[in-house]
Amino acid sequence: MNHVIIDTDIGGDPDDFIALLMALNSKNMSIDLIVTSQDPDGYRADLVKKILNYTGKDVRIVKGYKSQKYVYVMEKEKSSHVNDDYLGEIN
């Protein structure tokens, strides 16, 4: 089984919604983490939570933040450094 991390900008058009549903129902992959990109308000993470609740899947979600120069996505428990520009949170 392949372990994957999904990075998504779900919510604007249906492509990521369909791709997420296909990945969640795949027998060949295990989703270890879902990262919502460009999501400072948590809209995309909330949408992913609703999809996970509906499908009965339990996957960790990280809300990503986009700055002008970089995209910072860090997992708090495993990060060995601190970045003041990081605004995401693990849900």
mmCIF file of C-alpha atoms in Angstrom, residues 23-87:
data_model
loop_
_atom_site.group_PDB
_atom_site.id
_atom_site.type_symbol
_atom_site.label_atom_id
_atom_site.label_comp_id
_atom_site.label_asym_id
_atom_site.label_seq_id
_atom_site.Cartn_x
_atom_site.Cartn_y
_atom_site.Cartn_z
ATOM 1 C CA ALA A 23 -8.215 8.812 -3.200
ATOM 2 C CA LEU A 24 -10.299 8.183 -0.078
ATOM 3 C CA ASN A 25 -11.905 5.170 -1.741
ATOM 4 C CA SER A 26 -8.700 3.763 -3.228
ATOM 5 C CA LYS A 27 -7.603 0.337 -2.035
ATOM 6 C CA ASN A 28 -4.028 1.039 -3.208
ATOM 7 C CA MET A 29 -3.231 4.068 -1.063
ATOM 8 C CA SER A 30 -3.368 5.202 2.521
ATOM 9 C CA ILE A 31 -3.781 8.947 3.017
ATOM 10 C CA ASP A 32 -1.583 10.006 5.933
ATOM 11 C CA LEU A 33 -2.244 13.749 5.778
ATOM 12 C CA ILE A 34 -4.318 16.284 3.855
ATOM 13 C CA VAL A 35 -2.918 19.808 3.486
ATOM 14 C CA THR A 36 -5.227 22.618 2.397
ATOM 15 C CA SER A 37 -3.265 25.234 0.495
ATOM 16 C CA GLN A 38 -3.881 28.978 0.599
ATOM 17 C CA ASP A 39 -6.312 28.569 3.489
ATOM 18 C CA PRO A 40 -5.699 31.241 6.167
ATOM 19 C CA ASP A 41 -9.398 31.317 7.139
ATOM 20 C CA GLY A 42 -9.812 27.527 7.314
ATOM 21 C CA TYR A 43 -12.580 27.331 4.692
ATOM 22 C CA ARG A 44 -10.871 24.554 2.735
ATOM 23 C CA ALA A 45 -9.988 22.588 5.898
ATOM 24 C CA ASP A 46 -13.620 22.782 7.043
ATOM 25 C CA LEU A 47 -14.774 21.469 3.670
ATOM 26 C CA VAL A 48 -12.308 18.561 3.878
ATOM 27 C CA LYS A 49 -13.548 17.796 7.426
ATOM 28 C CA LYS A 50 -17.121 17.590 6.124
ATOM 29 C CA ILE A 51 -16.059 15.209 3.352
ATOM 30 C CA LEU A 52 -14.131 13.037 5.829
ATOM 31 C CA ASN A 53 -17.110 12.949 8.204
ATOM 32 C CA TYR A 54 -19.449 12.034 5.362
ATOM 33 C CA THR A 55 -17.169 9.227 4.139
ATOM 34 C CA GLY A 56 -16.343 7.995 7.658
ATOM 35 C CA LYS A 57 -12.591 8.406 7.092
ATOM 36 C CA ASP A 58 -10.139 9.580 9.755
ATOM 37 C CA VAL A 59 -7.268 11.571 8.228
ATOM 38 C CA ARG A 60 -5.250 14.392 9.778
ATOM 39 C CA ILE A 61 -5.717 17.830 8.189
ATOM 40 C CA VAL A 62 -3.227 20.709 8.160
ATOM 41 C CA LYS A 63 -4.456 24.141 7.199
ATOM 42 C CA GLY A 64 -1.814 25.740 4.965
ATOM 43 C CA TYR A 65 -0.979 29.410 4.681
ATOM 44 C CA LYS A 66 0.374 31.240 1.648
ATOM 45 C CA SER A 67 2.673 34.187 2.108
ATOM 46 C CA GLN A 68 3.967 36.330 -0.714
ATOM 47 C CA LYS A 69 7.295 34.498 -0.895
ATOM 48 C CA TYR A 70 6.791 30.988 0.433
ATOM 49 C CA VAL A 71 4.181 28.457 1.391
ATOM 50 C CA TYR A 72 4.758 27.298 4.955
ATOM 51 C CA VAL A 73 3.227 24.038 6.025
ATOM 52 C CA MET A 74 4.663 22.443 9.120
ATOM 53 C CA GLU A 75 3.457 19.728 11.410
ATOM 54 C CA LYS A 76 3.797 21.096 14.959
ATOM 55 C CA GLU A 77 4.790 17.861 16.684
ATOM 56 C CA LYS A 78 7.484 16.944 14.170
ATOM 57 C CA SER A 79 8.901 20.357 13.299
ATOM 58 C CA SER A 80 12.416 20.981 14.562
ATOM 59 C CA HIS A 81 12.351 24.698 13.792
ATOM 60 C CA VAL A 82 9.979 27.613 14.286
ATOM 61 C CA ASN A 83 8.861 30.035 11.614
ATOM 62 C CA ASP A 84 7.020 33.228 12.569
ATOM 63 C CA ASP A 85 5.222 33.291 9.216
ATOM 64 C CA TYR A 86 3.506 29.966 9.872
ATOM 65 C CA LEU A 87 -0.192 30.448 10.561
#
